[in-house]
Amino acid sequence: MIDMIEKEGPFISEEEAAQYDRQIRLWGLDAQKRFASINCSPDSQRQLNIKNNFLSVKELTMLDHEQVSEDSCRAQFLIPVTAQGKNRAQASLERAQNLNPMVKVHADSDRIEEKPDDFFLGFEAVCLTGCSKDLMVRIDQLCSQHNIKVFCGHVYGYYGYMFCNLGQEHNYIEEKPKIVKPTGNSDGPDAKKAKIDPNETIVMKKTTSFCTLKEALGVDWTGEKAKARLKKTPVEYFMLHVLLKFRTDKGRDPDPQTFTEDGKVLIQIRDDVLGAVGVGTDLLGEDFTSFCFSEMSPVCAVVGGVLGQEVVKAISQRDPPHRNFFFFDGRKGSGVVDYFGP
């Protein structure tokens, strides 16, 4: 195995080593040391939970100003059924803390829109769910300037997405099986073929870069290269534009209780958004409005799992990160990773 020298992290006690034995065996001691110094902030206690955040980080802040409803009480496993009417972050605190007593968990009931810039500078990673486009762009640009990792995600009915920005220079390691080259003295047809040694791996150090959310959402589709790429572009990318514009205009997501009215608004927004960027409206058929209402638990499980996985990969600096969008279509049961930006 080719090893690499990692920057020395914080000391891990015997108690922590016992608590995180599984994680240490999974991604190594150096990666766990990095987790031991991480302060992470998921902003909203919706169905889109990131349970992995509670497993290994040093400190975590849950920020949510909304109150517990009957729907959120049923969908959020951190919230007791008796907590209706209470603040969601406060109601989630006890069970979140019980997931790992070694993690310092805080509950903050303020509105994220009212938080000053300095608030976000105290974190290593910020996870935004169910936020408006303007808010996500603002926080992402702020965090990018201070080398803070940003993750965004949400679920709309059968559809969900995840976006991450790990900065201009994200270093990580990728472990691959070692390929044994054939020797010149061997005979037979198999002698010329390279073989994989299952007992030995090579650890490779790699670097990749990310763009901001503003750049990823601001692609110019009028150029020839962009037009040629349209056929390969996930339709969910344009659907996200429509749904983010709906939230900007209405201050909420599409509501099943106003299904007919909201469906008509979505079609109008689709026409406006796609027309403004020079994309034909037929790219996003009208039937999409039938499948983007509510937060469906199975879709939340998939998207939340991917989002949590990417947080773990980014902090541990192991394995290639998703760069930079992940889109999931619950109707097809499949997801796709694609990069948008300069």
mmCIF file of C-alpha atoms in Angstrom:
data_model
loop_
_atom_site.group_PDB
_atom_site.id
_atom_site.type_symbol
_atom_site.label_atom_id
_atom_site.label_comp_id
_atom_site.label_asym_id
_atom_site.label_seq_id
_atom_site.Cartn_x
_atom_site.Cartn_y
_atom_site.Cartn_z
ATOM 1 C CA MET A 1 0.000 0.000 0.000
ATOM 2 C CA ILE A 2 1.204 3.516 -0.835
ATOM 3 C CA ASP A 3 0.571 5.628 2.262
ATOM 4 C CA MET A 4 0.324 9.371 2.636
ATOM 5 C CA ILE A 5 1.255 11.649 5.507
ATOM 6 C CA GLU A 6 -1.804 13.363 6.909
ATOM 7 C CA LYS A 7 -1.799 16.497 9.012
ATOM 8 C CA GLU A 8 -1.968 15.545 12.665
ATOM 9 C CA GLY A 9 -5.452 16.018 14.094
ATOM 10 C CA PRO A 10 -6.727 16.312 17.678
ATOM 11 C CA PHE A 11 -6.084 13.617 20.257
ATOM 12 C CA ILE A 12 -8.672 10.855 20.521
ATOM 13 C CA SER A 13 -9.254 9.411 23.987
ATOM 14 C CA GLU A 14 -9.733 5.729 24.782
ATOM 15 C CA GLU A 15 -13.424 6.397 25.363
ATOM 16 C CA GLU A 16 -13.762 7.990 21.929
ATOM 17 C CA ALA A 17 -11.768 5.183 20.335
ATOM 18 C CA ALA A 18 -14.207 2.662 21.786
ATOM 19 C CA GLN A 19 -17.257 4.729 20.780
ATOM 20 C CA TYR A 20 -16.009 5.244 17.214
ATOM 21 C CA ASP A 21 -14.416 1.842 16.694
ATOM 22 C CA ARG A 22 -16.621 1.061 13.687
ATOM 23 C CA GLN A 23 -15.936 4.405 12.039
ATOM 24 C CA ILE A 24 -12.196 4.155 12.638
ATOM 25 C CA ARG A 25 -12.124 0.736 11.007
ATOM 26 C CA LEU A 26 -14.204 2.074 8.125
ATOM 27 C CA TRP A 27 -12.369 5.288 7.234
ATOM 28 C CA GLY A 28 -9.243 5.294 9.410
ATOM 29 C CA LEU A 29 -7.927 7.073 12.497
ATOM 30 C CA ASP A 30 -6.750 10.211 10.716
ATOM 31 C CA ALA A 31 -10.191 10.782 9.227
ATOM 32 C CA GLN A 32 -11.817 10.255 12.625
ATOM 33 C CA LYS A 33 -9.474 12.848 14.122
ATOM 34 C CA ARG A 34 -10.752 15.348 11.610
ATOM 35 C CA PHE A 35 -14.327 14.518 12.609
ATOM 36 C CA ALA A 36 -13.418 15.052 16.254
ATOM 37 C CA SER A 37 -12.749 18.745 15.577
ATOM 38 C CA ILE A 38 -15.715 19.472 13.297
ATOM 39 C CA ASN A 39 -18.544 21.826 14.209
ATOM 40 C CA CYS A 40 -21.462 21.261 11.832
ATOM 41 C CA SER A 41 -24.783 23.040 11.384
ATOM 42 C CA PRO A 42 -27.855 21.540 9.680
ATOM 43 C CA ASP A 43 -30.342 24.382 9.407
ATOM 44 C CA SER A 44 -33.702 22.640 9.351
ATOM 45 C CA GLN A 45 -35.299 19.691 11.101
ATOM 46 C CA ARG A 46 -37.395 18.430 8.201
ATOM 47 C CA GLN A 47 -37.891 14.903 6.944
ATOM 48 C CA LEU A 48 -34.568 15.222 5.141
ATOM 49 C CA ASN A 49 -32.526 14.091 8.132
ATOM 50 C CA ILE A 50 -28.770 13.624 8.033
ATOM 51 C CA LYS A 51 -28.334 11.119 10.856
ATOM 52 C CA ASN A 52 -24.665 10.576 9.957
ATOM 53 C CA ASN A 53 -23.922 14.077 11.217
ATOM 54 C CA PHE A 54 -24.655 12.921 14.755
ATOM 55 C CA LEU A 55 -22.319 9.947 14.608
ATOM 56 C CA SER A 56 -18.847 11.403 14.783
ATOM 57 C CA VAL A 57 -18.577 15.177 14.748
ATOM 58 C CA LYS A 58 -17.480 17.127 17.801
ATOM 59 C CA GLU A 59 -20.290 19.656 17.850
ATOM 60 C CA LEU A 60 -23.548 20.167 15.972
ATOM 61 C CA THR A 61 -26.113 22.968 15.919
ATOM 62 C CA MET A 62 -29.700 22.424 14.753
ATOM 63 C CA LEU A 63 -31.227 25.670 13.520
ATOM 64 C CA ASP A 64 -34.975 25.765 12.907
ATOM 65 C CA HIS A 65 -37.552 28.450 13.743
ATOM 66 C CA GLU A 66 -40.646 26.460 12.753
ATOM 67 C CA GLN A 67 -43.049 24.692 15.066
ATOM 68 C CA VAL A 68 -43.818 20.969 15.228
ATOM 69 C CA SER A 69 -46.881 20.060 13.168
ATOM 70 C CA GLU A 70 -48.739 16.760 12.899
ATOM 71 C CA ASP A 71 -46.949 16.005 9.615
ATOM 72 C CA SER A 72 -43.463 16.760 10.908
ATOM 73 C CA CYS A 73 -44.174 14.803 14.076
ATOM 74 C CA ARG A 74 -44.985 11.701 12.030
ATOM 75 C CA ALA A 75 -42.093 12.106 9.624
ATOM 76 C CA GLN A 76 -39.235 13.229 11.884
ATOM 77 C CA PHE A 77 -37.907 10.414 14.048
ATOM 78 C CA LEU A 78 -36.141 12.881 16.349
ATOM 79 C CA ILE A 79 -39.424 14.551 17.357
ATOM 80 C CA PRO A 80 -41.676 12.898 19.994
ATOM 81 C CA VAL A 81 -45.381 12.579 19.148
ATOM 82 C CA THR A 82 -46.174 14.732 22.192
ATOM 83 C CA ALA A 83 -44.174 17.724 20.910
ATOM 84 C CA GLN A 84 -46.790 19.374 18.672
ATOM 85 C CA GLY A 85 -46.660 23.145 18.925
ATOM 86 C CA LYS A 86 -43.094 23.217 20.216
ATOM 87 C CA ASN A 87 -40.097 24.493 18.297
ATOM 88 C CA ARG A 88 -38.737 21.739 16.019
ATOM 89 C CA ALA A 89 -35.101 22.228 16.936
ATOM 90 C CA GLN A 90 -35.842 22.212 20.675
ATOM 91 C CA ALA A 91 -38.147 19.211 20.308
ATOM 92 C CA SER A 92 -35.419 17.274 18.484
ATOM 93 C CA LEU A 93 -32.666 18.037 20.979
ATOM 94 C CA GLU A 94 -33.061 15.170 23.453
ATOM 95 C CA ARG A 95 -33.220 12.353 20.909
ATOM 96 C CA ALA A 96 -30.475 13.928 18.811
ATOM 97 C CA GLN A 97 -28.220 14.069 21.848
ATOM 98 C CA ASN A 98 -29.022 10.457 22.711
ATOM 99 C CA LEU A 99 -27.723 9.326 19.314
ATOM 100 C CA ASN A 100 -24.232 10.124 20.548
ATOM 101 C CA PRO A 101 -23.643 11.581 24.036
ATOM 102 C CA MET A 102 -20.094 12.579 23.020
ATOM 103 C CA VAL A 103 -21.379 15.080 20.458
ATOM 104 C CA LYS A 104 -22.335 18.503 21.793
ATOM 105 C CA VAL A 105 -25.744 19.161 20.238
ATOM 106 C CA HIS A 106 -27.301 22.629 20.334
ATOM 107 C CA ALA A 107 -30.804 23.751 19.370
ATOM 108 C CA ASP A 108 -31.322 27.233 17.958
ATOM 109 C CA SER A 109 -34.878 28.485 17.354
ATOM 110 C CA ASP A 110 -33.938 31.700 15.514
ATOM 111 C CA ARG A 111 -34.836 32.332 11.886
ATOM 112 C CA ILE A 112 -31.866 31.564 9.663
ATOM 113 C CA GLU A 113 -32.611 34.668 7.572
ATOM 114 C CA GLU A 114 -31.970 36.822 10.647
ATOM 115 C CA LYS A 115 -28.602 35.283 11.493
ATOM 116 C CA PRO A 116 -25.622 37.605 10.902
ATOM 117 C CA ASP A 117 -22.719 36.491 8.736
ATOM 118 C CA ASP A 118 -20.515 35.889 11.773
ATOM 119 C CA PHE A 119 -22.817 33.111 12.938
ATOM 120 C CA PHE A 120 -21.907 30.868 10.018
ATOM 121 C CA LEU A 121 -18.167 31.478 10.310
ATOM 122 C CA GLY A 122 -17.991 29.328 13.426
ATOM 123 C CA PHE A 123 -18.745 26.107 11.534
ATOM 124 C CA GLU A 124 -16.693 23.732 9.413
ATOM 125 C CA ALA A 125 -19.744 22.662 7.423
ATOM 126 C CA VAL A 126 -23.241 24.061 6.912
ATOM 127 C CA CYS A 127 -26.185 22.011 5.613
ATOM 128 C CA LEU A 128 -29.162 23.931 4.226
ATOM 129 C CA THR A 129 -32.494 22.206 3.589
ATOM 130 C CA GLY A 130 -35.754 23.724 2.458
ATOM 131 C CA CYS A 131 -34.296 27.219 2.024
ATOM 132 C CA SER A 132 -34.943 29.876 -0.589
ATOM 133 C CA LYS A 133 -32.559 30.345 -3.500
ATOM 134 C CA ASP A 134 -31.448 33.802 -2.362
ATOM 135 C CA LEU A 135 -30.653 32.557 1.135
ATOM 136 C CA MET A 136 -28.682 29.551 -0.100
ATOM 137 C CA VAL A 137 -26.721 31.708 -2.554
ATOM 138 C CA ARG A 138 -25.928 34.237 0.166
ATOM 139 C CA ILE A 139 -24.702 31.660 2.680
ATOM 140 C CA ASP A 140 -22.820 29.675 0.031
ATOM 141 C CA GLN A 141 -20.926 32.749 -1.171
ATOM 142 C CA LEU A 142 -20.106 33.728 2.401
ATOM 143 C CA CYS A 143 -18.862 30.264 3.313
ATOM 144 C CA SER A 144 -16.869 29.968 0.077
ATOM 145 C CA GLN A 145 -14.885 33.049 1.056
ATOM 146 C CA HIS A 146 -13.965 31.426 4.379
ATOM 147 C CA ASN A 147 -13.311 27.850 3.226
ATOM 148 C CA ILE A 148 -16.431 26.459 4.896
ATOM 149 C CA LYS A 149 -18.093 23.451 3.268
ATOM 150 C CA VAL A 150 -21.685 23.973 2.141
ATOM 151 C CA PHE A 151 -24.371 21.377 1.425
ATOM 152 C CA CYS A 152 -27.892 22.076 0.183
ATOM 153 C CA GLY A 153 -30.767 19.702 -0.355
ATOM 154 C CA HIS A 154 -34.509 19.289 -0.401
ATOM 155 C CA VAL A 155 -37.293 16.953 -1.527
ATOM 156 C CA TYR A 156 -40.289 17.837 -3.675
ATOM 157 C CA GLY A 157 -42.643 14.867 -3.864
ATOM 158 C CA TYR A 158 -40.971 12.173 -5.962
ATOM 159 C CA TYR A 159 -37.965 14.396 -6.676
ATOM 160 C CA GLY A 160 -35.001 15.446 -4.580
ATOM 161 C CA TYR A 161 -31.626 17.081 -4.989
ATOM 162 C CA MET A 162 -28.340 17.608 -3.217
ATOM 163 C CA PHE A 163 -25.719 20.274 -3.955
ATOM 164 C CA CYS A 164 -22.292 20.623 -2.398
ATOM 165 C CA ASN A 165 -19.532 23.207 -2.578
ATOM 166 C CA LEU A 166 -16.264 22.044 -1.029
ATOM 167 C CA GLY A 167 -14.210 25.009 -2.225
ATOM 168 C CA GLN A 168 -11.688 25.790 -4.926
ATOM 169 C CA GLU A 169 -9.311 23.076 -3.749
ATOM 170 C CA HIS A 170 -10.680 19.986 -2.043
ATOM 171 C CA ASN A 171 -8.099 17.303 -1.283
ATOM 172 C CA TYR A 172 -9.119 13.698 -0.811
ATOM 173 C CA ILE A 173 -7.728 10.209 -1.099
ATOM 174 C CA GLU A 174 -9.058 7.394 -3.232
ATOM 175 C CA GLU A 175 -8.247 3.775 -2.467
ATOM 176 C CA LYS A 176 -8.085 1.431 -5.429
ATOM 177 C CA PRO A 177 -7.100 -2.231 -5.866
ATOM 178 C CA LYS A 178 -3.509 -2.676 -6.944
ATOM 179 C CA ILE A 179 -3.067 -3.812 -10.551
ATOM 180 C CA VAL A 180 -0.233 -6.273 -11.028
ATOM 181 C CA LYS A 181 1.512 -5.912 -14.372
ATOM 182 C CA PRO A 182 2.375 -9.127 -16.248
ATOM 183 C CA THR A 183 5.950 -10.347 -16.170
ATOM 184 C CA GLY A 184 7.904 -10.925 -19.346
ATOM 185 C CA ASN A 185 8.783 -14.512 -18.436
ATOM 186 C CA SER A 186 5.215 -15.833 -18.305
ATOM 187 C CA ASP A 187 3.686 -17.828 -21.136
ATOM 188 C CA GLY A 188 0.093 -18.131 -22.344
ATOM 189 C CA PRO A 189 -2.620 -15.655 -23.305
ATOM 190 C CA ASP A 190 -3.313 -14.556 -19.708
ATOM 191 C CA ALA A 191 0.310 -13.538 -19.180
ATOM 192 C CA LYS A 192 -0.174 -10.315 -21.151
ATOM 193 C CA LYS A 193 -3.197 -9.207 -19.112
ATOM 194 C CA ALA A 194 -2.889 -7.024 -16.039
ATOM 195 C CA LYS A 195 -4.441 -8.571 -12.937
ATOM 196 C CA ILE A 196 -6.036 -7.100 -9.817
ATOM 197 C CA ASP A 197 -4.484 -8.073 -6.512
ATOM 198 C CA PRO A 198 -7.403 -8.334 -4.009
ATOM 199 C CA ASN A 199 -5.004 -8.302 -1.063
ATOM 200 C CA GLU A 200 -3.294 -5.004 -1.784
ATOM 201 C CA THR A 201 -4.559 -1.486 -2.478
ATOM 202 C CA ILE A 202 -3.077 1.811 -3.574
ATOM 203 C CA VAL A 203 -4.064 5.069 -1.907
ATOM 204 C CA MET A 204 -3.991 7.979 -4.323
ATOM 205 C CA LYS A 205 -4.067 11.638 -3.333
ATOM 206 C CA LYS A 206 -6.324 13.771 -5.533
ATOM 207 C CA THR A 207 -7.634 17.325 -5.738
ATOM 208 C CA THR A 208 -10.842 18.672 -7.234
ATOM 209 C CA SER A 209 -12.554 22.053 -7.322
ATOM 210 C CA PHE A 210 -16.128 23.248 -6.921
ATOM 211 C CA CYS A 211 -18.054 26.288 -8.053
ATOM 212 C CA THR A 212 -20.549 28.318 -6.054
ATOM 213 C CA LEU A 213 -24.277 27.656 -6.118
ATOM 214 C CA LYS A 214 -24.811 30.966 -7.907
ATOM 215 C CA GLU A 215 -22.510 29.830 -10.713
ATOM 216 C CA ALA A 216 -24.098 26.377 -10.860
ATOM 217 C CA LEU A 217 -27.583 27.842 -11.214
ATOM 218 C CA GLY A 218 -26.488 30.633 -13.568
ATOM 219 C CA VAL A 219 -25.435 28.587 -16.600
ATOM 220 C CA ASP A 220 -25.826 30.459 -19.897
ATOM 221 C CA TRP A 221 -27.817 28.126 -22.159
ATOM 222 C CA THR A 222 -27.677 30.387 -25.227
ATOM 223 C CA GLY A 223 -24.157 29.328 -26.277
ATOM 224 C CA GLU A 224 -23.559 26.572 -28.800
ATOM 225 C CA LYS A 225 -21.767 24.300 -26.309
ATOM 226 C CA ALA A 226 -24.559 24.688 -23.783
ATOM 227 C CA LYS A 227 -27.232 23.949 -26.387
ATOM 228 C CA ALA A 228 -25.366 20.806 -27.415
ATOM 229 C CA ARG A 229 -25.275 19.712 -23.798
ATOM 230 C CA LEU A 230 -29.029 20.029 -23.300
ATOM 231 C CA LYS A 231 -29.683 16.461 -24.431
ATOM 232 C CA LYS A 232 -27.459 15.148 -21.636
ATOM 233 C CA THR A 233 -28.695 17.539 -18.956
ATOM 234 C CA PRO A 234 -31.013 16.020 -16.308
ATOM 235 C CA VAL A 235 -34.456 17.561 -16.591
ATOM 236 C CA GLU A 236 -34.463 17.792 -12.795
ATOM 237 C CA TYR A 237 -31.934 20.635 -13.067
ATOM 238 C CA PHE A 238 -34.522 22.829 -14.779
ATOM 239 C CA MET A 239 -37.262 21.557 -12.493
ATOM 240 C CA LEU A 240 -35.185 22.777 -9.547
ATOM 241 C CA HIS A 241 -35.093 26.261 -11.072
ATOM 242 C CA VAL A 242 -38.883 26.234 -11.297
ATOM 243 C CA LEU A 243 -39.407 25.003 -7.743
ATOM 244 C CA LEU A 244 -36.920 27.494 -6.292
ATOM 245 C CA LYS A 245 -38.718 30.311 -8.126
ATOM 246 C CA PHE A 246 -42.036 29.061 -6.704
ATOM 247 C CA ARG A 247 -40.605 29.322 -3.184
ATOM 248 C CA THR A 248 -39.267 32.807 -3.923
ATOM 249 C CA ASP A 249 -42.671 33.970 -5.160
ATOM 250 C CA LYS A 250 -44.874 32.168 -2.636
ATOM 251 C CA GLY A 251 -42.605 31.818 0.396
ATOM 252 C CA ARG A 252 -43.373 28.097 0.564
ATOM 253 C CA ASP A 253 -43.257 24.839 -1.380
ATOM 254 C CA PRO A 254 -46.190 23.562 -3.500
ATOM 255 C CA ASP A 255 -48.979 22.532 -1.113
ATOM 256 C CA PRO A 256 -51.253 19.488 -1.694
ATOM 257 C CA GLN A 257 -54.154 21.447 -0.177
ATOM 258 C CA THR A 258 -53.922 23.938 -3.064
ATOM 259 C CA PHE A 259 -52.911 21.384 -5.677
ATOM 260 C CA THR A 260 -54.875 22.768 -8.625
ATOM 261 C CA GLU A 261 -53.946 26.399 -8.028
ATOM 262 C CA ASP A 262 -50.277 25.654 -7.355
ATOM 263 C CA GLY A 263 -50.112 23.403 -10.422
ATOM 264 C CA LYS A 264 -51.159 26.297 -12.649
ATOM 265 C CA VAL A 265 -48.588 28.571 -10.993
ATOM 266 C CA LEU A 266 -45.852 25.983 -11.580
ATOM 267 C CA ILE A 267 -46.691 25.820 -15.295
ATOM 268 C CA GLN A 268 -46.535 29.598 -15.579
ATOM 269 C CA ILE A 269 -43.227 29.703 -13.734
ATOM 270 C CA ARG A 270 -41.899 26.940 -15.989
ATOM 271 C CA ASP A 271 -42.763 28.983 -19.062
ATOM 272 C CA ASP A 272 -41.162 32.109 -17.603
ATOM 273 C CA VAL A 273 -38.002 30.438 -16.286
ATOM 274 C CA LEU A 274 -37.216 28.282 -19.302
ATOM 275 C CA GLY A 275 -38.115 31.063 -21.706
ATOM 276 C CA ALA A 276 -35.773 33.471 -19.914
ATOM 277 C CA VAL A 277 -32.784 31.169 -20.405
ATOM 278 C CA GLY A 278 -33.625 30.289 -23.995
ATOM 279 C CA VAL A 279 -34.759 26.711 -23.335
ATOM 280 C CA GLY A 280 -37.920 25.296 -24.889
ATOM 281 C CA THR A 281 -40.766 24.681 -22.459
ATOM 282 C CA ASP A 282 -41.313 21.226 -23.951
ATOM 283 C CA LEU A 283 -38.120 20.156 -22.171
ATOM 284 C CA LEU A 284 -40.136 19.962 -18.951
ATOM 285 C CA GLY A 285 -43.533 18.410 -19.586
ATOM 286 C CA GLU A 286 -46.594 19.619 -17.708
ATOM 287 C CA ASP A 287 -46.970 16.282 -15.922
ATOM 288 C CA PHE A 288 -44.124 17.206 -13.565
ATOM 289 C CA THR A 289 -46.641 19.216 -11.503
ATOM 290 C CA SER A 290 -48.372 15.992 -10.460
ATOM 291 C CA PHE A 291 -45.308 14.605 -8.735
ATOM 292 C CA CYS A 292 -43.622 17.472 -6.869
ATOM 293 C CA PHE A 293 -45.930 17.995 -3.871
ATOM 294 C CA SER A 294 -45.090 17.132 -0.226
ATOM 295 C CA GLU A 295 -42.003 15.433 1.170
ATOM 296 C CA MET A 296 -42.197 11.697 0.534
ATOM 297 C CA SER A 297 -40.413 9.679 3.197
ATOM 298 C CA PRO A 298 -38.777 7.119 0.841
ATOM 299 C CA VAL A 299 -37.364 9.924 -1.295
ATOM 300 C CA CYS A 300 -36.197 11.745 1.829
ATOM 301 C CA ALA A 301 -34.420 8.583 2.958
ATOM 302 C CA VAL A 302 -32.472 8.335 -0.301
ATOM 303 C CA VAL A 303 -31.594 12.009 -0.669
ATOM 304 C CA GLY A 304 -30.866 12.398 3.049
ATOM 305 C CA GLY A 305 -28.648 9.322 2.910
ATOM 306 C CA VAL A 306 -26.687 10.694 -0.027
ATOM 307 C CA LEU A 307 -26.378 14.099 1.629
ATOM 308 C CA GLY A 308 -25.146 12.536 4.856
ATOM 309 C CA GLN A 309 -22.724 10.358 2.906
ATOM 310 C CA GLU A 310 -21.273 13.397 1.149
ATOM 311 C CA VAL A 311 -20.779 15.204 4.462
ATOM 312 C CA VAL A 312 -18.862 12.181 5.775
ATOM 313 C CA LYS A 313 -16.744 11.950 2.619
ATOM 314 C CA ALA A 314 -15.976 15.662 2.617
ATOM 315 C CA ILE A 315 -14.932 15.828 6.263
ATOM 316 C CA SER A 316 -12.986 12.559 6.237
ATOM 317 C CA GLN A 317 -11.406 13.521 2.892
ATOM 318 C CA ARG A 318 -11.862 9.987 1.646
ATOM 319 C CA ASP A 319 -13.317 8.940 -1.715
ATOM 320 C CA PRO A 320 -14.369 11.152 -4.641
ATOM 321 C CA PRO A 321 -17.134 13.620 -3.705
ATOM 322 C CA HIS A 322 -20.261 14.169 -5.781
ATOM 323 C CA ARG A 323 -19.473 17.201 -7.928
ATOM 324 C CA ASN A 324 -21.685 19.138 -7.564
ATOM 325 C CA PHE A 325 -25.374 18.134 -7.997
ATOM 326 C CA PHE A 326 -27.132 14.878 -7.211
ATOM 327 C CA PHE A 327 -30.681 14.549 -8.557
ATOM 328 C CA PHE A 328 -33.033 11.736 -7.570
ATOM 329 C CA ASP A 329 -36.211 10.677 -9.369
ATOM 330 C CA GLY A 330 -38.353 8.504 -7.127
ATOM 331 C CA ARG A 331 -40.586 7.441 -10.016
ATOM 332 C CA LYS A 332 -37.617 5.842 -11.770
ATOM 333 C CA GLY A 333 -35.842 4.883 -8.561
ATOM 334 C CA SER A 334 -32.575 6.287 -9.871
ATOM 335 C CA GLY A 335 -30.261 9.228 -9.359
ATOM 336 C CA VAL A 336 -27.676 11.092 -11.392
ATOM 337 C CA VAL A 337 -24.628 13.205 -10.535
ATOM 338 C CA ASP A 338 -23.806 16.139 -12.779
ATOM 339 C CA TYR A 339 -21.615 19.245 -12.669
ATOM 340 C CA PHE A 340 -22.843 22.723 -13.588
ATOM 341 C CA GLY A 341 -20.651 25.763 -13.544
ATOM 342 C CA PRO A 342 -17.554 27.275 -15.157
#
